[in-house]
N, CA and C of each residue as an Amber inpcrd file, in Angstrom:
protein
   648
  -2.0740000  -1.2030000  31.2390000  -2.0660000  -2.4830000  30.5930000
  -0.7340000  -2.6400000  29.7910000   0.1450000  -3.4930000  30.2860000
   1.4120000  -3.7600000  29.6200000   2.1590000  -2.4740000  29.2280000
   2.1400000  -1.5330000  30.1190000   2.8640000  -0.2880000  29.8420000
   2.1630000   0.7440000  29.0110000   0.9480000   0.4420000  28.5920000
   0.1640000   1.3530000  27.6820000  -0.6840000   2.2270000  28.5380000
  -0.6770000   3.4640000  28.3600000  -1.4990000   4.4580000  29.1000000
  -2.4890000   5.1740000  28.2730000  -3.6600000   5.5170000  28.8390000
  -4.7070000   6.2680000  28.1390000  -5.1340000   5.5680000  26.7980000
  -5.4490000   4.3080000  26.9280000  -5.7880000   3.5150000  25.7170000
  -6.9950000   4.0700000  24.9610000  -8.0820000   4.5920000  25.6320000
  -9.1440000   5.1020000  24.8380000  -8.7380000   6.2830000  23.9150000
  -7.9210000   7.1310000  24.4270000  -7.4720000   8.2950000  23.6170000
  -6.6370000   7.7640000  22.4210000  -5.8140000   6.8150000  22.7300000
  -4.9520000   6.1930000  21.6600000  -5.8650000   5.6180000  20.5130000
  -6.8410000   4.8850000  20.9400000  -7.7600000   4.2400000  19.9410000
  -8.5340000   5.3010000  19.1240000  -8.9530000   6.3040000  19.8340000
  -9.7360000   7.4370000  19.0420000  -8.7650000   8.1240000  18.0890000
  -7.5240000   8.4110000  18.4380000  -6.6090000   9.0270000  17.5640000
  -6.1980000   8.0690000  16.3950000  -6.1360000   6.8020000  16.7300000
  -5.7050000   5.7820000  15.7240000  -6.8370000   5.7320000  14.6180000
  -8.0170000   5.7450000  15.0450000  -9.1130000   5.7140000  14.0610000
  -9.0620000   6.8970000  13.1020000  -8.8100000   8.0500000  13.6120000
  -8.7820000   9.2370000  12.7990000  -7.5550000   9.1880000  11.8410000
  -6.4690000   8.6740000  12.3630000  -5.3160000   8.5630000  11.4910000
  -5.4320000   7.5330000  10.4130000  -6.0090000   6.4330000  10.7360000
  -6.1950000   5.3490000   9.7640000  -7.1310000   5.7630000   8.6500000
  -8.1410000   6.6070000   8.9510000  -9.0720000   7.0650000   7.9920000
  -8.5630000   8.0450000   6.9670000  -7.3850000   8.7280000   7.3790000
  -6.8080000   9.6950000   6.4320000  -6.3460000   9.0020000   5.2010000
  -6.6410000   9.4850000   3.9900000  -6.2250000   8.8200000   2.7640000
  -4.6980000   8.8940000   2.6030000  -4.1390000   7.8780000   2.0750000
  -2.6890000   7.8570000   1.7770000  -2.3340000   6.9750000   0.5150000
  -1.1850000   6.9070000   0.1690000  -0.8510000   6.1330000  -1.0280000
  -1.0910000   4.6470000  -0.8700000  -0.9010000   4.2000000   0.3370000
  -1.1140000   2.6970000   0.6280000  -2.6280000   2.3670000   0.3620000
  -3.4980000   3.1150000   1.0940000  -4.8860000   2.7610000   1.0310000
  -5.4450000   3.0180000  -0.4100000  -4.9440000   4.0370000  -1.0700000
  -5.4420000   4.3390000  -2.4450000  -4.9830000   3.2250000  -3.3970000
  -3.8220000   2.6770000  -3.1660000  -3.3090000   1.5570000  -4.0690000
  -4.1470000   0.3690000  -3.7990000  -4.4060000  -0.0260000  -2.6190000
  -5.2090000  -1.2150000  -2.2950000  -6.6250000  -1.0830000  -2.9360000
  -7.2250000   0.1350000  -2.7970000  -8.5510000   0.2820000  -3.4420000
  -8.4190000   0.1280000  -4.9720000  -7.4280000   0.7460000  -5.4810000
  -7.2310000   0.6150000  -6.9430000  -7.0840000  -0.8120000  -7.4420000
  -6.2960000  -1.5570000  -6.6870000  -6.0530000  -3.0310000  -7.0490000
  -7.3870000  -3.7620000  -6.9740000  -8.1010000  -3.5460000  -5.8430000
  -9.3550000  -4.2930000  -5.6420000 -10.3330000  -3.9430000  -6.7310000
 -10.4040000  -2.6970000  -7.1530000 -11.3370000  -2.3000000  -8.1690000
 -10.9850000  -2.8720000  -9.5330000  -9.6560000  -3.0440000  -9.7840000
  -9.3130000  -3.6260000 -11.0760000  -9.2400000  -5.1220000 -11.0970000
  -8.9100000  -5.7830000  -9.9630000  -8.5670000  -7.1640000 -10.0300000
  -9.2960000  -8.1010000  -9.0060000 -10.1150000  -7.3950000  -8.1930000
 -10.9970000  -8.2570000  -7.3440000 -10.5240000  -8.3240000  -5.9130000
 -11.2950000  -9.0550000  -5.0780000 -11.0650000  -9.1540000  -3.6320000
  -9.7660000  -9.8350000  -3.2990000  -9.5200000 -10.9850000  -3.9530000
  -8.3300000 -11.7830000  -3.6300000  -7.0410000 -10.9500000  -3.8300000
  -6.9250000 -10.2670000  -5.0330000  -5.7320000  -9.4920000  -5.3050000
  -5.6970000  -8.2530000  -4.4080000  -6.8360000  -7.7600000  -4.0780000
  -6.8680000  -6.6140000  -3.1440000  -6.2840000  -6.9980000  -1.8030000
  -6.5500000  -8.1560000  -1.3530000  -5.9890000  -8.6470000  -0.0660000
  -4.4900000  -8.9170000  -0.2250000  -4.0530000  -9.2490000  -1.3370000
  -2.6250000  -9.4460000  -1.6180000  -1.8750000  -8.1780000  -1.4550000
  -2.5210000  -7.0950000  -2.0130000  -1.8480000  -5.7170000  -1.8480000
  -1.9240000  -5.3210000  -0.4150000  -3.0330000  -5.6010000   0.2310000
  -3.2010000  -5.1420000   1.6530000  -2.1530000  -5.8570000   2.5250000
  -1.8190000  -7.1250000   2.1930000  -0.8520000  -7.9050000   2.9250000
   0.5790000  -7.1400000   2.7810000   0.7930000  -6.5880000   1.6540000
   2.0400000  -5.8720000   1.5080000   2.0820000  -4.6280000   2.3750000
   0.9250000  -3.9370000   2.4700000   0.8260000  -2.7720000   3.3940000
   1.1000000  -3.2520000   4.8740000   0.4300000  -4.3230000   5.3410000
   0.5730000  -4.7590000   6.7200000   2.0170000  -5.2550000   7.0060000
   2.6400000  -5.8450000   6.0880000   3.9950000  -6.2470000   6.2500000
   4.9550000  -5.0460000   6.3670000   4.6720000  -4.0580000   5.4420000
   5.4860000  -2.8550000   5.4820000   5.2850000  -2.0440000   6.7550000
   4.0980000  -1.9210000   7.2870000   3.8780000  -1.2820000   8.4890000
   4.4660000  -2.0030000   9.6800000   4.4850000  -3.3080000   9.6680000
   5.1180000  -4.0610000  10.7360000   6.5790000  -3.7730000  10.7380000
   7.2690000  -3.7240000   9.5890000   8.6730000  -3.4430000   9.4940000
   9.0000000  -2.0500000  10.0500000   8.1100000  -1.0630000   9.6630000
   8.3180000   0.3140000  10.0440000   8.1070000   0.4690000  11.6260000
   7.1450000  -0.2570000  12.1860000   6.9020000  -0.2190000  13.6360000
   8.1440000  -0.8210000  14.3400000   8.6600000  -1.9230000  13.7820000
   9.8490000  -2.5500000  14.3710000  11.0790000  -1.6600000  14.3140000
  11.2540000  -1.0240000  13.2090000  12.3340000  -0.0910000  13.0400000
  12.2460000   1.1140000  14.0490000  10.9880000   1.5850000  14.1880000
  10.7570000   2.6380000  15.1640000  11.0820000   2.2990000  16.5150000
  10.6650000   1.1110000  16.9700000  10.9290000   0.6660000  18.2890000
  12.4820000   0.4200000  18.5260000  13.1730000   0.1200000  17.4410000
  14.5940000  -0.1790000  17.4990000  15.4430000   1.1250000  17.4530000
  14.7860000   2.2620000  17.2510000  15.4970000   3.5250000  17.2620000
  15.9360000   4.0240000  15.9980000  15.4670000   3.4300000  14.8150000
  15.8830000   3.9370000  13.5320000  15.3240000   5.3420000  13.3110000
  14.1970000   5.6590000  13.9120000  13.6420000   7.0270000  13.7770000
  14.6070000   8.0890000  14.2050000  15.2680000   7.7710000  15.3020000
  16.3000000   8.7280000  15.8720000  17.4020000   8.9190000  14.8220000
  17.8190000   7.8180000  14.2350000  18.9250000   7.9180000  13.2420000
  18.4700000   8.7060000  12.0490000  17.2420000   8.5700000  11.5580000
  16.7830000   9.3490000  10.4650000  16.7080000  10.8520000  10.7690000
  16.2870000  11.1540000  12.0580000  16.1820000  12.5640000  12.4210000
  17.5570000  13.1450000  12.5300000  18.5590000  12.3920000  12.9560000
  19.9140000  12.9330000  13.1540000  20.7170000  13.0540000  11.9440000
  20.3570000  12.2050000  10.9220000  21.1930000  12.0990000   9.7020000
  20.3470000  12.6190000   8.5290000  20.6100000  13.9020000   8.1470000
  19.8610000  14.5050000   7.0650000  20.0720000  13.8310000   5.7040000
  21.3150000  13.3890000   5.5050000  21.5620000  12.8070000   4.2070000
  20.8220000  11.4630000   4.0540000  20.8170000  10.6270000   5.1000000
  20.0930000   9.3320000   5.1000000  18.5910000   9.6140000   4.9070000
  18.0650000  10.5980000   5.6800000  16.6260000  10.9130000   5.4930000
  16.3530000  11.3320000   4.0350000  17.1940000  12.1690000   3.5120000
  16.9880000  12.6150000   2.1420000  16.9910000  11.4960000   1.0920000
  17.9280000  10.5840000   1.3100000  18.0080000   9.4520000   0.3510000
  16.7060000   8.6820000   0.3670000  16.2260000   8.3140000   1.5400000
  14.9830000   7.5460000   1.6320000  13.8230000   8.3280000   1.1290000
  13.8200000   9.6340000   1.4950000  12.6270000  10.4920000   1.0680000
  12.5570000  10.5770000  -0.4500000  13.7010000  10.9050000  -1.0600000
  13.5900000  11.0760000  -2.5740000  13.3950000   9.7760000  -3.3170000
  13.9300000   8.6880000  -2.7460000  13.6650000   7.3860000  -3.3550000
  12.1830000   7.0530000  -3.2930000  11.5510000   7.3420000  -2.2050000
  10.1500000   7.1120000  -1.9910000   9.3270000   7.9830000  -2.9730000
   9.7230000   9.3150000  -3.0130000   9.0070000  10.1890000  -3.9620000
   9.1720000   9.7570000  -5.4130000  10.3380000   9.3490000  -5.7720000
  10.5610000   8.8880000  -7.1500000   9.7040000   7.6010000  -7.4740000
   9.5800000   6.7410000  -6.5470000   8.7290000   5.5820000  -6.7800000
   7.2780000   5.9340000  -6.9480000   6.7890000   6.8150000  -6.0220000
   5.4320000   7.2920000  -6.1900000   5.1530000   7.9750000  -7.4810000
   6.1690000   8.7580000  -7.9380000   6.0590000   9.4230000  -9.2410000
   5.9470000   8.4530000 -10.4120000   6.7720000   7.4010000 -10.3470000
   6.7410000   6.3330000 -11.3110000   5.3260000   5.7110000 -11.3850000
   4.7940000   5.3990000 -10.1950000   3.4530000   4.7590000 -10.1600000
   2.4560000   5.7580000 -10.7890000   2.5510000   7.0310000 -10.4210000
   1.6110000   8.0260000 -10.9380000   1.6150000   8.0980000 -12.4490000
   2.8600000   8.1290000 -12.9980000   2.9650000   8.1480000 -14.4690000
   2.3080000   6.9600000 -15.1170000   2.4760000   5.8070000 -14.5500000
   1.8680000   4.5790000 -15.0700000   0.3760000   4.7010000 -15.0560000
  -0.1850000   5.2220000 -13.8970000  -1.6850000   5.3800000 -13.8750000
  -2.1310000   6.4000000 -14.9490000  -1.4410000   7.5200000 -15.0650000
  -1.8950000   8.5180000 -16.0170000  -1.8010000   8.0040000 -17.4510000
  -0.7320000   7.2410000 -17.7590000  -0.6430000   6.6480000 -19.0810000
  -1.8600000   5.6950000 -19.3290000  -2.2320000   4.8920000 -18.3230000
  -3.3090000   3.9420000 -18.4640000  -4.6010000   4.7810000 -18.6380000
  -4.7560000   5.8680000 -17.9210000  -5.9350000   6.7190000 -18.0480000
  -6.0250000   7.2730000 -19.4720000  -4.9220000   7.7230000 -19.9710000
  -4.9070000   8.2340000 -21.3450000  -5.4160000   7.2140000 -22.3530000
  -4.9040000   6.0190000 -22.1670000  -5.3260000   4.9360000 -23.0640000
  -6.8490000   4.6700000 -22.9570000  -7.3670000   4.7200000 -21.6850000
  -8.7800000   4.5610000 -21.4890000  -9.6550000   5.6340000 -22.1710000
  -9.1630000   6.8540000 -22.0410000  -9.9150000   8.0280000 -22.7670000
  -9.9770000   7.7580000 -24.2280000  -8.7670000   7.3660000 -24.7960000
  -8.7710000   7.1960000 -26.2420000  -9.5690000   6.0040000 -26.7220000
  -9.5770000   4.9850000 -25.9190000 -10.1870000   3.7020000 -26.4130000
 -11.5490000   3.4190000 -25.7320000 -12.2030000   4.3380000 -25.0970000
 -13.4370000   4.0500000 -24.3260000 -14.5890000   3.5910000 -25.2610000
 -14.4310000   3.9250000 -26.5820000 -15.4860000   3.4720000 -27.4490000
 -15.1210000   2.2670000 -28.3120000 -13.9710000   1.7430000 -28.0000000
 -13.4040000   0.6190000 -28.7810000 -13.6460000  -0.7250000 -28.0020000
 -14.4590000  -1.6270000 -28.4950000 -14.7490000  -2.8720000 -27.7390000
 -13.5190000  -3.6940000 -27.5360000 -12.6200000  -3.6950000 -28.5160000
 -11.3690000  -4.5200000 -28.3290000 -10.5180000  -3.9150000 -27.2300000
 -10.3690000  -2.5860000 -27.1440000  -9.5800000  -1.9790000 -26.1240000
 -10.2790000  -2.1850000 -24.7880000 -11.6020000  -2.1800000 -24.8040000
 -12.3950000  -2.3450000 -23.5450000 -12.1000000  -3.6990000 -22.9710000
 -12.0280000  -4.7420000 -23.7180000 -11.6880000  -6.0780000 -23.1060000
 -10.2650000  -6.1790000 -22.6410000  -9.4110000  -5.4300000 -23.2300000
  -7.9720000  -5.4130000 -22.8510000  -7.8050000  -4.7310000 -21.4770000
  -8.6890000  -3.7380000 -21.1930000  -8.6180000  -3.0140000 -19.9430000
  -8.7990000  -3.9360000 -18.7060000  -9.5710000  -4.9860000 -18.9100000
  -9.8520000  -5.9490000 -17.7880000  -8.7120000  -6.8350000 -17.5100000
  -7.7720000  -6.9170000 -18.3740000  -6.6220000  -7.8160000 -18.1050000
  -5.7220000  -7.2320000 -17.0820000  -5.0560000  -8.0920000 -16.2190000
  -4.1130000  -7.5560000 -15.2530000  -2.9880000  -6.8410000 -15.9410000
  -2.4340000  -5.7760000 -15.2390000  -1.3320000  -5.0320000 -15.6940000
  -0.0920000  -5.9540000 -15.8210000   0.5550000  -5.9600000 -16.9620000
   1.6620000  -6.8750000 -17.1550000   2.7810000  -6.6230000 -16.1370000
   3.2650000  -7.5950000 -15.4410000   4.3750000  -7.4650000 -14.5240000
   3.9700000  -6.8820000 -13.2060000   2.7020000  -6.5680000 -12.9970000
   2.3170000  -5.9620000 -11.6860000   2.3210000  -7.0290000 -10.5520000
   2.9670000  -6.6800000  -9.5600000   3.0390000  -7.5890000  -8.2950000
   2.4420000  -6.7440000  -7.1480000   1.1980000  -6.8500000  -6.8530000
   0.5510000  -6.0710000  -5.8900000   1.1920000  -6.0830000  -4.4680000
   1.5580000  -7.2600000  -4.0530000   2.2250000  -7.3570000  -2.7200000
   3.4960000  -6.5640000  -2.6630000   4.3240000  -6.7840000  -3.6250000
   5.6010000  -6.1450000  -3.5980000   5.4550000  -4.5970000  -3.7680000
   4.5550000  -4.1820000  -4.6430000   4.4080000  -2.7740000  -4.8580000
   3.8760000  -2.0190000  -3.6520000   2.9290000  -2.7190000  -2.9470000
   2.3250000  -2.0690000  -1.7410000   3.3680000  -2.0840000  -0.6170000
   4.2190000  -3.1010000  -0.6150000   5.2970000  -3.2000000   0.4230000
   6.3390000  -2.0290000   0.1900000   6.7280000  -1.8360000  -1.0670000
   7.6620000  -0.7780000  -1.3180000   7.1390000   0.5870000  -1.0640000
   5.7810000   0.8170000  -1.3520000   5.1730000   2.1020000  -1.0840000
   5.2580000   2.3650000   0.3900000   5.0050000   1.3160000   1.2330000
   5.0530000   1.4350000   2.7250000   6.4450000   1.7380000   3.1420000
   7.4250000   1.0280000   2.6890000   8.7820000   1.1230000   3.2660000
   9.5200000   2.4160000   2.9110000   9.1880000   2.9870000   1.6720000
   9.8620000   4.1870000   1.2440000   9.1290000   5.3860000   1.7470000
   8.8710000   5.4380000   2.9420000   8.1740000   6.5610000   3.6580000
   8.7430000   6.8570000   4.9800000   9.8670000   7.6230000   5.0280000
  10.5700000   7.8730000   6.2850000   9.6810000   8.6350000   7.2710000
   8.6880000   9.3570000   6.8480000   7.8830000  10.1090000   7.7210000
   6.9400000   9.1040000   8.5200000   6.7330000   7.9380000   7.9440000
   5.8810000   6.9990000   8.6600000   6.6120000   6.4000000   9.9040000
   7.9340000   6.2090000   9.7490000   8.7490000   5.7130000  10.8990000
   8.7220000   6.7780000  11.9850000   8.9500000   8.0700000  11.5980000
   8.9720000   9.1050000  12.5250000   7.5520000   9.2620000  13.2360000
   6.5260000   8.9850000  12.3920000   5.2050000   9.1690000  12.9440000
   4.9450000   8.1510000  14.0520000   5.3030000   6.9010000  13.7070000
   5.1000000   5.8010000  14.7280000   5.7310000   6.1110000  16.0470000
   6.9210000   6.5910000  16.0660000   7.5390000   6.9350000  17.2430000
   6.8660000   8.1160000  17.9150000   6.6080000   9.1790000  17.2230000
   5.9680000  10.3710000  17.7800000   4.5570000  10.1000000  18.3190000
   3.8390000   9.2360000  17.7060000   2.5160000   8.8470000  18.1880000
   2.5490000   7.8520000  19.3110000   3.2930000   6.7520000  19.1260000
   3.2980000   5.6510000  20.0530000   3.8220000   6.1120000  21.3900000
   4.9360000   6.9090000  21.4040000   5.6420000   7.2160000  22.6130000
   4.7130000   7.9960000  23.6020000   3.6890000   8.6590000  23.1190000
   2.8070000   9.3590000  24.0120000   1.9840000   8.4750000  24.9390000
   1.8940000   7.2010000  24.4940000   1.0120000   6.2960000  25.2220000
   1.8300000   5.1270000  25.9080000   3.0730000   5.3290000  26.0330000
   3.9690000   4.3080000  26.6800000   4.3750000   4.8210000  28.0700000
   4.1140000   4.0490000  29.0690000   4.5300000   4.4310000  30.4470000
   5.9850000   4.4750000  30.5430000   6.6270000   5.6520000  30.7780000
   8.1130000   5.7510000  30.8590000   8.6740000   4.8990000  31.9960000
   7.8850000   4.5460000  32.9630000   8.4190000   3.7700000  34.0830000
   8.1770000   2.2550000  33.9330000   7.6030000   1.8630000  32.7730000
   7.4900000   0.4170000  32.5480000   8.6840000  -0.2620000  32.1850000
   8.9720000  -1.4590000  32.6760000  10.2570000  -2.1400000  32.5560000
  10.4190000  -2.6920000  31.1680000   9.4070000  -2.8900000  30.4110000
   9.5210000  -3.5180000  29.1080000   8.8130000  -2.6880000  27.9740000
   9.3450000  -1.5390000  27.6330000   8.7360000  -0.6450000  26.6600000
   8.5060000  -1.3030000  25.3410000   9.3480000  -2.2010000  24.9310000
   9.1710000  -2.9410000  23.6060000   7.8760000  -3.6880000  23.6410000
   7.4520000  -4.2440000  24.8110000   6.1420000  -4.9070000  24.8340000
   5.0430000  -3.9330000  24.6560000   5.2050000  -2.7440000  25.1510000
   4.1510000  -1.6740000  25.0150000   3.9720000  -1.3210000  23.4790000
   5.1310000  -1.2350000  22.7990000   5.1300000  -0.9020000  21.3760000
   4.3260000  -2.0740000  20.5990000   4.5670000  -3.3470000  21.0740000
   3.8870000  -4.4050000  20.3870000   2.3750000  -4.3690000  20.5510000
   1.9490000  -3.9960000  21.7910000   0.5230000  -3.8000000  22.0670000
  -0.0680000  -2.7380000  21.1570000   0.5760000  -1.5360000  21.1490000
   0.1400000  -0.4210000  20.3780000   0.1690000  -0.7530000  18.8290000
   1.1400000  -1.4840000  18.3790000   1.2520000  -1.9230000  17.0030000
   0.1150000  -2.9030000  16.6320000  -0.1810000  -3.7880000  17.5860000
  -1.2350000  -4.7720000  17.2820000  -2.5920000  -4.0620000  17.0740000
  -2.8660000  -3.0870000  17.9050000  -4.0960000  -2.2500000  17.7360000
  -4.0650000  -1.5200000  16.3680000  -2.9640000  -0.9740000  16.0460000
  -2.7730000  -0.2770000  14.7200000  -3.0480000  -1.1910000  13.5730000
  -2.5170000  -2.4280000  13.6000000  -2.6340000  -3.3330000  12.5110000
  -4.1120000  -3.8140000  12.4580000  -4.7630000  -3.9740000  13.6270000
  -6.1710000  -4.3950000  13.5800000  -7.0120000  -3.3280000  12.9490000
  -6.7600000  -2.0610000  13.2990000  -7.4770000  -1.0060000  12.6290000
  -7.2700000  -0.9160000  11.1410000  -6.0390000  -1.1810000  10.7270000
  -5.6500000  -1.2080000   9.2850000  -6.3610000  -2.3140000   8.5180000
  -6.4220000  -3.5280000   9.2430000  -7.1030000  -4.6530000   8.5890000
  -8.5900000  -4.3300000   8.3540000  -9.2390000  -3.7900000   9.3400000
 -10.6740000  -3.4630000   9.2250000 -10.9160000  -2.3640000   8.1110000
 -10.0240000  -1.4370000   8.1150000 -10.1490000  -0.2920000   7.1130000
  -9.9340000  -0.7800000   5.6920000  -8.7880000  -1.5430000   5.5490000
  -8.4820000  -2.0280000   4.1190000  -9.4910000  -2.9800000   3.6470000
 -10.0870000  -3.7820000   4.5680000 -11.0720000  -4.7240000   4.1840000
 -12.3050000  -3.9950000   3.6370000 -12.6470000  -2.9360000   4.3190000
 -13.7930000  -2.0820000   3.8440000 -13.5210000  -1.5010000   2.4780000
 -12.2710000  -1.0890000   2.2200000 -11.8140000  -0.4890000   0.8980000
 -11.8280000  -1.5720000  -0.1110000 -11.4520000  -2.7670000   0.2120000
 -11.3850000  -3.8140000  -0.8290000 -12.7140000  -4.1540000  -1.3290000
 -13.7120000  -4.3220000  -0.3820000 -15.0400000  -4.6660000  -0.8480000
 -15.7660000  -3.4540000  -1.5110000 -15.3410000  -2.2700000  -1.1130000
 -15.8930000  -1.0760000  -1.8340000 -15.2410000  -1.0440000  -3.2480000
 -14.0190000  -1.4420000  -3.3380000 -13.3750000  -1.5240000  -4.6500000
 -14.0710000  -2.4620000  -5.6400000 -14.5200000  -3.6080000  -5.1220000
 -15.1550000  -4.4950000  -6.0430000 -16.4860000  -3.9560000  -6.6010000
 -17.1520000  -3.2040000  -5.7250000 -18.3870000  -2.5430000  -6.1810000
 -18.0920000  -1.4700000  -7.2020000 -16.9690000  -0.7660000  -6.9380000
 -16.5690000   0.2860000  -7.8910000 -16.2320000  -0.3660000  -9.2280000
 -15.7000000  -1.5560000  -9.2170000 -15.2910000  -2.2080000 -10.4590000
 -16.4720000  -2.4180000 -11.3820000 -17.6300000  -2.8340000 -10.7930000
 -18.8530000  -3.0120000 -11.5780000 -19.3000000  -1.7130000 -12.2320000
 -19.2240000  -0.6160000 -11.4670000 -19.6040000   0.6690000 -11.9730000
 -18.6570000   1.0960000 -13.0670000 -17.3680000   0.8200000 -12.9350000
 -16.3350000   1.2370000 -13.9220000 -16.5620000   0.4970000 -15.2180000
 -16.8920000  -0.8100000 -15.1350000 -17.0790000  -1.6510000 -16.3250000
 -18.3360000  -1.1350000 -17.1330000 -19.2740000  -0.5640000 -16.4460000
 -20.5080000  -0.0470000 -17.0700000 -20.3050000   1.3580000 -17.5690000
 -19.4200000   2.1260000 -16.9580000 -19.2320000   3.5370000 -17.2620000
 -17.7330000   3.7870000 -17.5610000 -17.3700000   3.5900000 -18.8200000
 -15.9650000   3.7630000 -19.2070000 -15.4090000   5.1640000 -18.9020000
 -16.2340000   6.1800000 -19.0940000 -15.7320000   7.5290000 -18.7960000
 -15.3990000   7.6870000 -17.2640000 -16.3050000   7.0430000 -16.4090000
 -16.0030000   7.1080000 -15.0080000 -14.6840000   6.4160000 -14.6440000
 -14.4500000   5.2540000 -15.3380000 -13.2630000   4.4870000 -15.0190000
 -11.9800000   5.3330000 -15.4540000 -12.0630000   5.9410000 -16.5960000
 -10.8930000   6.7810000 -17.0570000 -10.7060000   7.9440000 -16.1600000
 -11.8080000   8.5750000 -15.7190000 -11.6550000   9.6980000 -14.7950000
 -11.1370000   9.3500000 -13.5040000 -11.5380000   8.1820000 -12.8930000
 -11.0480000   7.7400000 -11.6250000  -9.5450000   7.4090000 -11.7020000
  -9.1420000   6.7930000 -12.7650000  -7.7340000   6.4120000 -12.9680000
  -6.8780000   7.6990000 -13.0700000  -7.3870000   8.7420000 -13.7470000
  -6.7240000  10.0280000 -13.8530000  -6.5720000  10.6140000 -12.5200000
  -7.6160000  10.5870000 -11.7290000  -7.5970000  11.1900000 -10.3920000
  -6.6320000  10.4550000  -9.4630000  -6.5920000   9.1350000  -9.5970000
  -5.6300000   8.3560000  -8.7870000  -4.1750000   8.7240000  -9.1010000
  -3.9120000   8.8320000 -10.4570000  -2.5670000   9.2550000 -10.8560000
  -2.1660000  10.6420000 -10.3280000  -3.1350000  11.5500000 -10.3590000
  -2.9050000  12.9160000  -9.8480000  -2.6390000  12.8830000  -8.3350000
  -3.4200000  12.0770000  -7.6230000  -3.2000000  11.9690000  -6.2070000
  -1.8000000  11.4640000  -5.8670000  -1.3550000  10.3870000  -6.6030000
  -0.0590000   9.8310000  -6.3450000   1.0740000  10.8880000  -6.6600000
   0.8490000  11.6800000  -7.6230000   1.7640000  12.7700000  -7.8690000
   1.8220000  13.7530000  -6.6980000   0.6600000  14.0270000  -6.1210000
   0.5150000  14.8620000  -4.9960000   1.2270000  14.2440000  -3.7800000
   1.0870000  12.9220000  -3.5860000   1.7900000  12.2560000  -2.4660000
   3.2850000  12.4140000  -2.6840000   3.7740000  12.2510000  -3.9410000
   5.2070000  12.3870000  -4.2050000   5.7600000  13.7090000  -3.8610000
   4.9740000  14.8070000  -4.3460000   5.3900000  16.1600000  -3.9620000
   5.3940000  16.4040000  -2.5040000   4.3720000  15.9460000  -1.8050000
   4.3210000  16.1260000  -0.3370000   5.4820000  15.4330000   0.4080000
   5.8900000  14.2650000  -0.1140000   6.9950000  13.5480000   0.5550000
   8.2880000  14.2570000   0.1890000   8.4390000  14.8400000  -0.9680000
   9.6600000  15.5880000  -1.3300000   9.8620000  16.8190000  -0.4410000
   8.7760000  17.4440000  -0.1020000   8.7710000  18.6290000   0.7340000
   8.8490000  18.3760000   2.2430000   8.7590000  17.0550000   2.6150000
   8.8070000  16.7320000   4.0260000  10.2180000  16.9640000   4.5760000
  10.2000000  17.2220000   5.7930000  11.4920000  17.3970000   6.6080000
  11.4930000  16.5560000   7.7820000  12.7120000  16.1780000   8.2000000
  12.8410000  15.3030000   9.4530000  12.4200000  16.1310000  10.6270000
């Protein structure tokens, strides 16, 4: 089909890959839990746009450039790790404030306010784009299911990318609506909210370390 081979195997692998937790999905879940469904979808749109850009760059051969140029790969890698660290520090600072103020009604009402200056779409987009391993992944995974004899391989990439985005839409939608249910629990249990925010910050630090240690 349009140069795509072994589609069932591709779809099975895609489901497993999409279900693996990453900074993008964790951020969307966090936004939905704090600010509701509409804002959750705003963050998810940033992820989808970022993934589309990465898929396009992969098809255009940027992955080969990153593999061949260690300096360029390092620049993108450390910039991405630095951004994830910055996000993690912000989450941990918010968690510390929650732990200190969990018995304070005034602080409790302040926690429900949106984070000043937060732009969920832009933040999710940047998280997606500053991940050179994602570009390399798209090529390494997609190329296994493209017929080398097909005359229009770019079209095959489009088909594979469309399935990937559909899987992402379904998965992030599930996370967004799960996040709104979590928000209710968080409002009722301040200790749970503070603990979840602490865990999210720690996970983002882990993502940053993992990206720093990544190699082309």
